[in-house]
Short mmCIF file of C-alpha atoms and ligand atoms in Angstrom, two decimals:
data_model
loop_
_atom_site.label_atom_id
_atom_site.label_comp_id
_atom_site.label_asym_id
_atom_site.label_seq_id
_atom_site.Cartn_x
_atom_site.Cartn_y
_atom_site.Cartn_z
CA MET A 290 -3.77 -22.56 -9.65
CA ASP A 291 -3.57 -23.12 -5.90
CA ALA A 292 -0.07 -22.22 -4.71
CA SER A 293 0.23 -25.55 -2.90
CA THR A 294 0.29 -27.31 -6.30
CA TYR A 295 3.62 -25.70 -7.00
CA THR A 296 5.90 -28.25 -5.39
CA HIS A 297 9.48 -28.93 -6.38
CA ASP A 298 8.32 -32.16 -8.05
CA PHE A 299 5.64 -30.32 -9.99
CA TRP A 300 8.21 -27.95 -11.52
CA ARG A 301 10.83 -30.65 -12.14
CA THR A 302 8.34 -32.91 -13.90
CA LYS A 303 7.01 -30.06 -16.00
CA ALA A 304 10.51 -28.89 -16.90
CA GLY A 305 11.46 -32.43 -17.90
CA SER A 306 8.60 -32.65 -20.39
CA LEU A 307 9.13 -29.28 -22.11
CA GLU A 308 10.13 -29.01 -25.75
CA PHE A 309 12.23 -25.97 -26.54
CA ARG A 310 11.69 -23.68 -29.49
CA THR A 311 15.19 -22.97 -30.71
CA GLN A 312 14.90 -21.34 -34.14
CA HIS A 313 14.26 -17.79 -35.24
CA PHE A 314 10.63 -16.76 -35.64
CA ILE A 315 10.26 -14.72 -38.82
CA ASP A 316 7.11 -13.81 -40.71
CA GLY A 317 5.05 -16.16 -38.56
CA ALA A 318 7.24 -19.25 -39.07
CA TYR A 319 10.28 -20.92 -37.56
CA VAL A 320 13.48 -20.74 -39.59
CA GLY A 321 17.05 -21.77 -38.87
CA SER A 322 20.14 -19.72 -39.59
CA VAL A 323 21.36 -19.64 -43.19
CA ASP A 324 24.65 -21.22 -42.20
CA GLY A 325 23.07 -23.57 -39.64
CA ARG A 326 25.09 -22.12 -36.78
CA THR A 327 23.86 -22.41 -33.20
CA PHE A 328 24.91 -21.43 -29.69
CA PRO A 329 24.23 -23.31 -26.47
CA THR A 330 21.99 -21.93 -23.76
CA ILE A 331 23.14 -23.20 -20.39
CA ASN A 332 21.31 -23.84 -17.12
CA PRO A 333 23.32 -21.84 -14.57
CA ALA A 334 22.06 -24.01 -11.70
CA THR A 335 23.80 -27.09 -13.14
CA GLY A 336 26.18 -25.89 -15.86
CA GLU A 337 24.39 -28.21 -18.32
CA THR A 338 23.32 -27.22 -21.83
CA ILE A 339 19.55 -26.86 -22.08
CA ALA A 340 19.39 -26.52 -25.87
CA ASP A 341 21.28 -25.29 -28.92
CA VAL A 342 19.70 -22.17 -30.32
CA ALA A 343 19.93 -20.73 -33.85
CA ARG A 344 22.69 -18.14 -34.05
CA GLY A 345 21.59 -15.27 -36.22
CA GLY A 346 23.65 -12.57 -37.91
CA GLU A 347 23.25 -10.08 -40.72
CA ALA A 348 21.35 -12.47 -43.02
CA GLU A 349 18.71 -13.41 -40.44
CA ILE A 350 18.32 -9.83 -39.24
CA ASP A 351 17.86 -8.69 -42.82
CA ARG A 352 15.24 -11.35 -43.41
CA ALA A 353 13.34 -10.34 -40.27
CA VAL A 354 13.54 -6.62 -41.10
CA ILE A 355 12.20 -7.27 -44.61
CA ALA A 356 9.27 -9.24 -43.15
CA ALA A 357 8.62 -6.52 -40.58
CA ARG A 358 8.73 -3.75 -43.21
CA LYS A 359 6.41 -5.66 -45.51
CA ALA A 360 3.89 -6.14 -42.71
CA PHE A 361 4.17 -2.50 -41.71
CA LYS A 362 3.66 -1.17 -45.23
CA SER A 363 0.72 -3.47 -45.87
CA GLY A 364 -1.14 -1.73 -43.04
CA VAL A 365 -2.36 -5.08 -41.73
CA TRP A 366 -1.34 -3.99 -38.20
CA SER A 367 -0.30 -0.35 -38.49
CA ARG A 368 -3.68 0.65 -39.93
CA MET A 369 -5.82 -1.98 -38.26
CA ASP A 370 -8.86 -0.49 -36.53
CA PRO A 371 -7.70 0.65 -33.10
CA ARG A 372 -10.21 -1.54 -31.35
CA GLY A 373 -9.12 -4.48 -33.46
CA ARG A 374 -5.52 -3.96 -32.36
CA MET A 375 -6.74 -3.57 -28.79
CA ALA A 376 -8.53 -6.91 -28.93
CA VAL A 377 -5.40 -8.67 -30.20
CA LEU A 378 -3.13 -7.21 -27.50
CA GLU A 379 -5.68 -7.88 -24.80
CA LYS A 380 -5.94 -11.51 -25.90
CA PHE A 381 -2.13 -11.66 -26.12
CA SER A 382 -1.83 -10.55 -22.48
CA GLY A 383 -4.38 -13.20 -21.47
CA LEU A 384 -2.43 -15.90 -23.29
CA ILE A 385 0.73 -14.94 -21.40
CA ALA A 386 -1.22 -15.45 -18.19
CA SER A 387 -2.59 -18.81 -19.27
CA ASN A 388 0.90 -19.99 -20.28
CA ALA A 389 2.46 -18.73 -17.03
CA GLU A 390 3.89 -22.06 -15.96
CA GLU A 391 5.76 -22.64 -19.20
CA PHE A 392 7.14 -19.10 -19.22
CA ALA A 393 8.14 -19.53 -15.59
CA ILE A 394 10.15 -22.66 -16.33
CA LEU A 395 11.78 -21.28 -19.48
CA ASP A 396 13.18 -18.14 -17.86
CA SER A 397 14.03 -19.93 -14.63
CA LEU A 398 16.02 -22.64 -16.45
CA ASP A 399 17.72 -20.11 -18.68
CA MET A 400 18.86 -17.51 -16.18
CA GLY A 401 18.47 -19.08 -12.74
CA LYS A 402 15.70 -16.97 -11.25
CA PRO A 403 13.51 -18.72 -8.63
CA VAL A 404 10.52 -20.10 -10.47
CA MET A 405 8.11 -18.60 -7.93
CA ASP A 406 9.52 -15.12 -8.68
CA MET A 407 8.34 -15.68 -12.23
CA ILE A 408 4.86 -16.59 -11.00
CA ASN A 409 4.66 -13.72 -8.51
CA ILE A 410 6.55 -10.92 -10.27
CA ASP A 411 7.57 -11.40 -13.91
CA ILE A 412 4.38 -12.92 -15.29
CA PRO A 413 1.98 -10.42 -13.66
CA GLY A 414 4.30 -7.59 -14.74
CA SER A 415 4.33 -8.83 -18.33
CA VAL A 416 0.58 -9.43 -18.50
CA MET A 417 -0.08 -5.98 -17.08
CA SER A 418 2.22 -4.27 -19.59
CA LEU A 419 0.39 -5.71 -22.58
CA LYS A 420 -2.99 -5.05 -21.00
CA PHE A 421 -2.16 -1.48 -20.03
CA PHE A 422 -0.85 -0.59 -23.49
CA SER A 423 -3.74 -2.36 -25.23
CA GLU A 424 -6.06 -0.01 -23.32
CA THR A 425 -4.23 3.06 -24.64
CA ILE A 426 -4.67 2.29 -28.33
CA ASP A 427 -7.80 4.28 -29.03
CA LYS A 428 -6.72 7.10 -26.74
CA ILE A 429 -3.57 8.07 -28.67
CA GLU A 430 -4.37 11.47 -30.11
CA GLY A 431 -2.89 14.08 -32.38
CA ALA A 432 -3.93 17.74 -32.20
CA VAL A 433 -5.59 20.56 -34.08
CA THR A 434 -3.82 23.83 -33.34
CA ALA A 435 -5.19 27.35 -33.10
CA THR A 436 -3.94 29.10 -36.20
CA THR A 437 -4.87 31.57 -38.90
CA ALA A 438 -8.45 31.54 -40.27
CA SER A 439 -7.19 30.72 -43.76
CA ALA A 440 -5.66 27.42 -42.73
CA LEU A 441 -6.36 24.23 -40.88
CA HIS A 442 -3.33 22.87 -39.05
CA TYR A 443 -3.27 19.47 -37.41
CA ILE A 444 -0.68 17.18 -35.96
CA LEU A 445 -0.74 13.47 -36.67
CA ARG A 446 0.91 10.99 -34.34
CA GLN A 447 2.11 8.03 -36.35
CA PRO A 448 4.06 4.81 -35.75
CA LEU A 449 7.77 4.79 -36.55
CA GLY A 450 7.79 1.70 -38.77
CA VAL A 451 10.22 -1.12 -37.96
CA VAL A 452 11.42 -1.19 -34.38
CA GLY A 453 14.32 -3.34 -33.13
CA LEU A 454 14.03 -4.35 -29.48
CA ILE A 455 17.23 -5.53 -27.78
CA VAL A 456 16.63 -6.87 -24.27
CA PRO A 457 18.69 -8.25 -21.37
CA TRP A 458 18.61 -11.55 -19.50
CA ASN A 459 17.64 -10.46 -15.99
CA TYR A 460 13.87 -10.35 -16.66
CA PRO A 461 13.75 -11.95 -20.13
CA LEU A 462 9.98 -12.08 -20.54
CA MET A 463 9.13 -8.92 -18.63
CA MET A 464 11.68 -6.66 -20.34
CA ALA A 465 10.39 -7.86 -23.72
CA ALA A 466 6.79 -7.27 -22.61
CA TRP A 467 7.55 -3.78 -21.30
CA LYS A 468 8.81 -2.81 -24.74
CA LEU A 469 6.40 -4.80 -26.88
CA GLY A 470 3.47 -3.09 -25.16
CA PRO A 471 4.07 0.45 -26.45
CA ALA A 472 5.81 -0.65 -29.68
CA LEU A 473 2.90 -2.83 -30.82
CA ALA A 474 0.14 -0.65 -29.41
CA THR A 475 1.27 2.23 -31.60
CA GLY A 476 1.23 0.07 -34.75
CA ASN A 477 4.90 -0.64 -35.33
CA SER A 478 6.37 -3.91 -36.56
CA VAL A 479 9.05 -5.43 -34.35
CA VAL A 480 12.24 -7.46 -34.55
CA LEU A 481 13.03 -8.72 -31.05
CA LYS A 482 16.59 -9.78 -30.18
CA PRO A 483 16.58 -11.59 -26.82
CA ALA A 484 19.76 -11.88 -24.76
CA GLU A 485 21.85 -14.91 -25.72
CA GLN A 486 21.85 -16.04 -22.07
CA SER A 487 18.04 -16.27 -22.00
CA PRO A 488 16.60 -16.91 -25.47
CA LEU A 489 13.96 -19.54 -24.70
CA SER A 490 10.83 -17.58 -23.75
CA ALA A 491 10.82 -15.12 -26.68
CA ASN A 492 9.58 -17.62 -29.26
CA LEU A 493 6.65 -18.66 -27.10
CA LEU A 494 5.79 -14.98 -26.84
CA ALA A 495 5.90 -14.56 -30.62
CA GLU A 496 3.77 -17.68 -31.15
CA LEU A 497 1.14 -16.43 -28.71
CA PHE A 498 0.96 -13.11 -30.55
CA ILE A 499 -0.07 -15.03 -33.67
CA GLU A 500 -2.53 -17.13 -31.64
CA ALA A 501 -4.05 -13.89 -30.36
CA GLY A 502 -4.69 -12.78 -33.95
CA GLY A 503 -1.51 -10.78 -34.55
CA PRO A 504 -0.55 -10.81 -38.25
CA PRO A 505 2.63 -12.66 -39.31
CA GLY A 506 5.65 -10.39 -39.79
CA VAL A 507 4.58 -7.93 -37.07
CA LEU A 508 6.51 -9.64 -34.26
CA ASN A 509 9.69 -11.40 -35.33
CA VAL A 510 12.41 -12.92 -33.14
CA VAL A 511 16.05 -13.31 -34.15
CA HIS A 512 18.37 -15.07 -31.72
CA GLY A 513 22.10 -14.61 -31.50
CA LEU A 514 25.00 -12.90 -29.83
CA GLY A 515 24.97 -9.20 -29.11
CA GLU A 516 27.97 -8.38 -31.26
CA GLU A 517 26.48 -10.34 -34.19
CA ALA A 518 22.67 -10.27 -34.30
CA GLY A 519 22.31 -7.26 -31.98
CA LYS A 520 24.87 -5.22 -33.83
CA ALA A 521 23.41 -6.13 -37.23
CA LEU A 522 19.98 -4.98 -36.04
CA ALA A 523 21.33 -1.71 -34.67
CA LEU A 524 23.29 -1.02 -37.88
CA HIS A 525 20.43 -1.94 -40.22
CA ASN A 526 19.45 0.91 -42.51
CA ASP A 527 15.78 -0.04 -42.63
CA VAL A 528 15.23 -0.10 -38.86
CA ASP A 529 13.64 3.10 -37.56
CA LYS A 530 14.34 2.71 -33.89
CA ILE A 531 16.16 0.59 -31.34
CA GLY A 532 14.50 0.18 -27.95
CA PHE A 533 17.20 -1.10 -25.65
CA THR A 534 17.53 -2.34 -22.11
CA GLY A 535 20.97 -3.48 -21.03
CA SER A 536 24.35 -2.19 -19.94
CA THR A 537 25.49 1.40 -20.28
CA GLU A 538 28.50 0.18 -22.26
CA VAL A 539 26.31 -1.41 -24.96
CA GLY A 540 23.83 1.49 -24.84
CA LYS A 541 26.67 3.80 -25.89
CA LEU A 542 27.62 1.44 -28.74
CA LEU A 543 24.05 1.51 -30.03
CA MET A 544 24.16 5.28 -30.28
CA ILE A 545 27.36 4.97 -32.31
CA TYR A 546 25.78 2.35 -34.59
CA SER A 547 22.87 4.69 -35.16
CA GLY A 548 25.24 7.45 -36.26
CA GLN A 549 27.11 5.02 -38.48
CA SER A 550 23.92 3.90 -40.24
CA ASN A 551 20.62 5.74 -40.69
CA MET A 552 20.36 7.92 -37.53
CA LYS A 553 17.64 5.64 -36.20
CA ARG A 554 16.22 6.65 -32.84
CA VAL A 555 17.76 4.90 -29.88
CA SER A 556 16.15 4.73 -26.46
CA THR A 557 18.29 3.30 -23.69
CA GLU A 558 17.46 1.87 -20.26
CA CYS A 559 20.82 1.02 -18.78
CA GLY A 560 22.68 0.45 -15.56
CA GLY A 561 22.25 1.71 -12.04
CA LYS A 562 23.84 1.97 -8.60
CA THR A 563 20.72 2.74 -6.63
CA PRO A 564 21.05 4.44 -3.23
CA GLN A 565 18.72 3.48 -0.38
CA ILE A 566 18.89 6.17 2.31
CA ILE A 567 17.77 5.52 5.87
CA LEU A 568 17.75 8.63 8.03
CA GLY A 569 18.12 8.54 11.82
CA ASP A 570 14.58 9.81 12.45
CA PHE A 571 12.89 6.84 10.82
CA ASP A 572 11.05 4.98 13.58
CA ASP A 573 10.25 1.65 11.92
CA LEU A 574 13.70 0.29 11.29
CA ASP A 575 12.57 -3.30 10.78
CA THR A 576 10.44 -2.31 7.81
CA ALA A 577 13.26 -0.29 6.26
CA VAL A 578 15.64 -3.21 6.82
CA THR A 579 13.25 -5.67 5.15
CA TYR A 580 12.93 -3.46 2.09
CA ALA A 581 16.68 -2.83 1.99
CA VAL A 582 17.46 -6.54 2.09
CA ASN A 583 14.90 -7.37 -0.61
CA GLY A 584 16.05 -4.36 -2.62
CA ILE A 585 19.55 -5.72 -3.04
CA TYR A 586 19.20 -9.51 -2.89
CA GLY A 587 15.94 -10.02 -4.83
CA ASN A 588 16.52 -11.58 -8.26
CA GLN A 589 20.08 -12.40 -7.11
CA GLY A 590 20.88 -8.68 -7.19
CA GLU A 591 20.66 -8.89 -10.98
CA VAL A 592 18.36 -5.89 -11.12
CA CYS A 593 18.98 -2.55 -12.79
CA ASN A 594 17.63 -0.76 -9.72
CA ALA A 595 19.23 -3.11 -7.17
CA GLY A 596 19.63 -1.00 -4.02
CA SER A 597 23.35 -1.68 -3.85
CA ARG A 598 24.41 1.48 -1.99
CA ILE A 599 22.72 1.62 1.39
CA LEU A 600 23.36 4.99 3.02
CA VAL A 601 22.60 4.75 6.72
CA ASP A 602 22.64 7.59 9.22
CA ARG A 603 25.59 7.12 11.54
CA SER A 604 23.29 7.33 14.60
CA ILE A 605 21.52 4.06 13.68
CA HIS A 606 24.27 2.40 11.65
CA ASP A 607 25.31 -0.42 13.98
CA ASP A 608 21.75 -1.36 14.86
CA PHE A 609 20.82 -1.33 11.17
CA VAL A 610 23.72 -3.61 10.23
CA GLU A 611 22.78 -6.17 12.91
CA ARG A 612 19.15 -6.26 11.79
CA PHE A 613 20.17 -6.38 8.12
CA ALA A 614 22.30 -9.47 8.74
CA ALA A 615 19.54 -11.21 10.70
CA ARG A 616 16.86 -10.43 8.10
CA THR A 617 19.04 -11.66 5.22
CA LYS A 618 19.61 -14.96 6.99
CA GLN A 619 15.87 -15.35 7.51
CA SER A 620 14.81 -14.37 4.01
CA PHE A 621 17.32 -15.65 1.50
CA VAL A 622 17.80 -19.34 0.85
CA LEU A 623 20.12 -20.35 -1.98
CA GLY A 624 19.01 -23.36 -3.96
CA ASP A 625 17.54 -24.94 -7.05
CA PRO A 626 15.44 -22.27 -8.80
CA LEU A 627 12.75 -24.89 -9.45
CA ASP A 628 12.33 -25.48 -5.71
CA PRO A 629 9.54 -23.16 -4.51
CA SER A 630 11.35 -22.63 -1.20
CA THR A 631 14.38 -21.15 -3.00
CA THR A 632 14.53 -17.38 -2.76
CA ILE A 633 17.88 -16.85 -4.43
CA GLY A 634 19.08 -18.85 -7.42
CA PRO A 635 22.39 -18.98 -9.28
CA LEU A 636 23.68 -16.01 -11.23
CA VAL A 637 23.05 -16.05 -14.95
CA THR A 638 26.33 -17.66 -16.06
CA ALA A 639 29.57 -19.03 -14.65
CA SER A 640 31.43 -16.06 -16.15
CA HIS A 641 29.10 -13.61 -14.42
CA GLN A 642 29.64 -15.51 -11.16
CA LYS A 643 33.40 -15.05 -11.66
CA ARG A 644 32.92 -11.34 -12.26
CA VAL A 645 30.80 -10.87 -9.12
CA LEU A 646 33.28 -12.87 -7.02
CA SER A 647 36.08 -10.69 -8.39
CA TYR A 648 34.24 -7.60 -7.07
CA ILE A 649 34.10 -9.26 -3.65
CA ASP A 650 37.90 -9.59 -3.81
CA ILE A 651 38.15 -5.95 -4.89
CA GLY A 652 36.03 -4.91 -1.89
CA ARG A 653 38.36 -6.74 0.47
CA GLN A 654 41.43 -5.22 -1.18
CA GLU A 655 39.91 -1.75 -0.95
CA GLY A 656 39.67 -2.17 2.81
CA ALA A 657 35.91 -2.63 3.19
CA SER A 658 34.84 -5.09 5.84
CA LEU A 659 33.10 -8.28 4.65
CA ARG A 660 30.29 -8.78 7.17
CA PHE A 661 28.80 -11.91 5.64
CA GLY A 662 28.67 -13.93 2.44
CA GLY A 663 31.28 -13.80 -0.28
CA GLY A 664 31.13 -17.53 -1.01
CA THR A 665 29.43 -19.89 -3.45
CA LEU A 666 27.12 -22.85 -2.78
CA ALA A 667 29.19 -25.87 -1.73
CA SER A 668 26.36 -28.33 -2.40
CA ALA A 669 26.14 -27.19 -6.05
CA PRO A 670 29.73 -26.73 -7.25
CA SER A 671 28.67 -26.59 -10.92
CA GLY A 672 26.06 -23.91 -10.23
CA ALA A 673 26.89 -20.21 -10.64
CA TYR A 674 25.83 -19.33 -7.08
CA VAL A 675 27.03 -16.40 -4.99
CA GLU A 676 25.87 -15.96 -1.41
CA PRO A 677 24.18 -12.75 -0.33
CA THR A 678 27.11 -10.57 0.64
CA LEU A 679 27.48 -7.43 2.74
CA PHE A 680 30.34 -4.98 2.97
CA THR A 681 30.41 -2.33 5.69
CA GLY A 682 33.02 0.35 6.23
CA VAL A 683 32.51 1.37 2.61
CA ASN A 684 33.10 4.84 1.23
CA ASN A 685 31.67 6.12 -2.01
CA ASN A 686 35.05 6.27 -3.72
CA MET A 687 35.53 2.52 -3.61
CA ARG A 688 34.90 0.60 -6.81
CA ILE A 689 32.33 -1.59 -5.04
CA ALA A 690 30.32 1.60 -4.40
CA ARG A 691 30.77 3.09 -7.86
CA GLU A 692 30.55 0.23 -10.33
CA GLU A 693 27.50 -1.84 -11.15
CA ILE A 694 28.22 -5.34 -9.77
CA PHE A 695 24.86 -6.78 -10.82
CA GLY A 696 24.92 -9.46 -8.14
CA PRO A 697 23.92 -9.97 -4.48
CA VAL A 698 26.52 -7.62 -3.04
CA ALA A 699 25.38 -4.83 -0.72
CA THR A 700 27.51 -1.94 0.51
CA ILE A 701 26.60 0.08 3.59
CA ILE A 702 27.96 3.62 3.73
CA PRO A 703 27.53 5.68 6.93
CA VAL A 704 26.19 9.21 6.37
CA ASP A 705 25.66 12.32 8.50
CA GLY A 706 22.14 13.53 7.81
CA ALA A 707 20.07 14.16 4.70
CA GLU A 708 22.32 16.66 2.95
CA ASP A 709 25.36 14.41 3.20
CA ALA A 710 23.27 11.44 2.02
CA ILE A 711 21.95 13.28 -1.05
CA ALA A 712 25.44 14.46 -2.02
CA ILE A 713 26.81 10.91 -1.80
CA ALA A 714 23.79 9.46 -3.56
CA ASN A 715 24.24 11.86 -6.48
CA ASP A 716 27.95 11.12 -6.77
CA SER A 717 27.44 8.41 -9.39
CA ILE A 718 27.42 8.18 -13.19
CA TYR A 719 24.06 6.41 -12.90
CA GLY A 720 20.64 7.80 -12.03
CA LEU A 721 17.96 5.14 -12.29
CA ALA A 722 16.28 4.98 -8.88
CA ALA A 723 16.67 6.11 -5.27
CA SER A 724 14.79 5.74 -2.01
CA ILE A 725 14.65 7.58 1.30
CA TRP A 726 13.23 6.54 4.66
CA THR A 727 12.32 9.47 6.87
CA ARG A 728 9.34 10.91 8.79
CA ASP A 729 10.51 14.44 8.01
CA ILE A 730 8.29 15.67 5.18
CA SER A 731 10.64 18.51 4.20
CA LYS A 732 13.61 16.19 3.94
CA ALA A 733 11.58 13.73 1.88
CA HIS A 734 10.47 16.36 -0.65
CA THR A 735 13.88 18.01 -0.78
CA PHE A 736 15.35 14.62 -1.57
CA ALA A 737 12.73 13.98 -4.29
CA ARG A 738 13.59 17.34 -5.88
CA ASP A 739 17.37 17.12 -5.62
CA ILE A 740 18.13 13.47 -6.27
CA GLU A 741 19.41 12.79 -9.77
CA ALA A 742 17.28 9.75 -10.52
CA GLY A 743 14.28 8.98 -12.70
CA VAL A 744 12.44 6.91 -10.09
CA VAL A 745 12.13 7.99 -6.46
CA TRP A 746 10.59 6.15 -3.51
CA VAL A 747 9.72 7.65 -0.15
CA ASN A 748 9.30 5.19 2.73
CA CYS A 749 9.20 2.22 0.38
CA PHE A 750 11.35 0.59 -2.27
CA ASP A 751 10.46 -0.76 -5.69
CA HIS A 752 6.78 0.13 -5.45
CA GLY A 753 4.91 1.26 -8.55
CA ASP A 754 2.41 0.31 -11.21
CA MET A 755 2.00 0.80 -14.94
CA THR A 756 1.33 4.51 -14.53
CA SER A 757 4.70 5.14 -12.88
CA ILE A 758 7.54 5.78 -15.29
CA TRP A 759 10.60 3.57 -15.53
CA GLY A 760 13.80 5.20 -16.71
CA GLY A 761 16.75 7.13 -15.48
CA TYR A 762 18.88 10.24 -15.41
CA LYS A 763 22.52 10.48 -16.49
CA GLN A 764 24.19 7.35 -17.88
CA THR A 765 21.21 5.18 -17.06
CA GLY A 766 19.99 6.44 -20.42
CA ASN A 767 17.13 8.31 -22.02
CA GLY A 768 14.39 5.65 -22.25
CA ARG A 769 11.09 5.61 -20.41
CA ASP A 770 9.27 2.30 -20.07
CA LYS A 771 5.79 1.65 -18.67
CA CYS A 772 3.57 4.77 -18.33
CA LEU A 773 1.91 6.77 -21.12
CA GLU A 774 5.19 8.57 -21.88
CA ALA A 775 6.50 5.33 -23.41
CA LEU A 776 4.02 5.77 -26.28
CA SER A 777 5.79 8.89 -27.50
CA GLN A 778 9.00 6.90 -27.89
CA TYR A 779 7.38 4.63 -30.46
CA THR A 780 5.58 7.33 -32.46
CA GLN A 781 6.52 10.39 -34.47
CA THR A 782 4.58 13.55 -35.14
CA LYS A 783 3.68 15.08 -38.48
CA SER A 784 2.46 18.61 -39.09
CA VAL A 785 -0.26 19.00 -41.75
CA TRP A 786 -1.02 22.55 -42.95
CA VAL A 787 -4.11 22.82 -45.14
CA ASN A 788 -4.59 26.09 -46.98
CA LEU A 789 -8.26 27.04 -46.85
CA GLY A 790 -7.82 30.27 -48.80
P1 LIG B 872 24.16 -6.25 -22.12
O1 LIG B 872 24.27 -4.81 -22.44
O2 LIG B 872 25.39 -7.06 -22.11
O3 LIG B 872 23.18 -6.98 -23.15
C1 LIG B 872 21.87 -6.52 -23.37
C2 LIG B 872 21.45 -6.89 -24.77
O4 LIG B 872 22.30 -6.22 -25.69
C3 LIG B 872 21.56 -8.38 -25.07
O5 LIG B 872 20.47 -8.77 -25.88
C4 LIG B 872 22.84 -8.46 -25.86
O6 LIG B 872 22.88 -9.54 -26.76
C5 LIG B 872 22.83 -7.14 -26.62
N1 LIG B 872 24.14 -6.68 -27.06
C6 LIG B 872 25.35 -6.89 -26.47
N2 LIG B 872 26.33 -6.33 -27.21
C7 LIG B 872 25.73 -5.74 -28.27
C8 LIG B 872 26.20 -5.00 -29.38
N3 LIG B 872 27.50 -4.75 -29.56
N4 LIG B 872 25.29 -4.54 -30.27
C9 LIG B 872 23.98 -4.77 -30.11
N5 LIG B 872 23.48 -5.49 -29.10
C10 LIG B 872 24.34 -5.96 -28.18
O7 LIG B 872 23.38 -6.32 -20.75
P2 LIG B 872 22.97 -7.59 -19.91
O8 LIG B 872 24.20 -8.13 -19.28
O9 LIG B 872 22.13 -8.51 -20.74
O10 LIG B 872 22.00 -6.96 -18.83
C11 LIG B 872 22.46 -6.36 -17.69
C12 LIG B 872 22.43 -4.85 -17.82
O11 LIG B 872 21.10 -4.43 -18.14
C13 LIG B 872 22.76 -4.15 -16.52
O12 LIG B 872 23.64 -3.09 -16.77
C14 LIG B 872 21.42 -3.63 -16.04
O13 LIG B 872 21.49 -2.51 -15.21
C15 LIG B 872 20.73 -3.33 -17.32
N6 LIG B 872 19.27 -3.28 -17.13
C16 LIG B 872 18.67 -2.04 -17.11
C17 LIG B 872 17.29 -1.93 -16.91
C18 LIG B 872 16.62 -0.58 -16.89
O14 LIG B 872 15.39 -0.53 -16.97
N7 LIG B 872 17.33 0.52 -16.77
C19 LIG B 872 16.52 -3.10 -16.74
C20 LIG B 872 17.17 -4.33 -16.76
C21 LIG B 872 18.54 -4.41 -16.97
#
């Protein structure tokens, strides 16, 4: 659709006419919770309840796992002709695209993201994930090994079985799509547990899978709180793997739950404290500033790879700070997420707003200098807004430089050259992403080699496509999304030795 159609009125009218799907989706049908319990999902722009959603626990998880196992064992998906499975996933990705407006509203209402970010970022990213992984299905290969003449030895690559996917609220649709792509492409059955802050889009996703020709029971959705539905899924003895994106704290719990139950595989994509390094030799400061600003304030700073530690060479520090302030003012307008001119919406919940504001207090107490921001949005007192905020005079020992704030709070740390910058950048428990801006090719490659991060950008930030891996070093976790490597996380290998003698 022509972008000019997307007016504030267009989105408000469409949002007003939506009906929400609020139950669990199990074995191809909607079901409530056994005990009828629900939880509210709240619009963070207004503080109003959008809908009451079924609150699942052990019983609902068990029901979904049984349906998923039955579908898996039947072979209806796991042994479907590869090109048949491809056709379903390809159609599924197309249906996400043709339902873009509804998805955009659902996630925007639920977690406060500007609706146009959904149209421009989340939907294309989700469509591409399903499309990319659909294209891999008939290219997944085992191997025949060179061995003794009296035997034939081959290696089969097979699906795991029932996979539990536990996803966060910051990109509700896209995080689900990143995981569903490889999990479904490899023939597994899935139980998806969306975040309780953003449950609304997952059911539409599951419905569209059926519309695309996906068999019932292959993609199930159970809603509920992390410590109830999420925990029950992670402790379930008939779940073969948990694919997780979320906080490091919960990622660690999932590994414990695995040990306490059936040693299911656990892949984790967790937190970050991404450094953006700008060296003194870089001659296009305005471009670096634009990327730095977008890198921390995009999606309200609620991004795993938010470039929250900006390490700037002392020789250009003051100039950089001035330009950074000016660019932020130009680029980021707080407002109603359904207004297409809004570029920064409310944070996901009032309690998260409180947490982010408390970090701003911590920054002040630690002696950093608050250059701008730090407030809320006076015209929307019930909304969970936090202004884009910048601290300068930060050192890497401060809590605002070490802990993941997950909001629009940038810290600028002065550095003395590349070596100093790399040492500071690596002084973190996290290792998701990192960027460097320099014209010095040796410094760029040395940085790429020595930085402890899974994703590295040189003279850009947040660039990539489906062939680039997504995952981190250290306590960001062991998972790898996107890319072909993701396929190996949803399959297992089997050695078959045939005696020819
Ligand atoms: P979270 O860890 O609080 O929740 C994530 C999911 O885990 C939710 O579905 C939640 O219900 C569930 N959960 C919570 N407690 C659980 C428990 N005890 N057992 C099982 N499941 C449980 O994270 P969040 O606040 O939703 O998301 C923000 C975090 O996600 C940040 O740390 C961010 O860095 C991370 N994240 C990482 C990536 C990445 O690719 N590395 C991408 C997006 C977000």
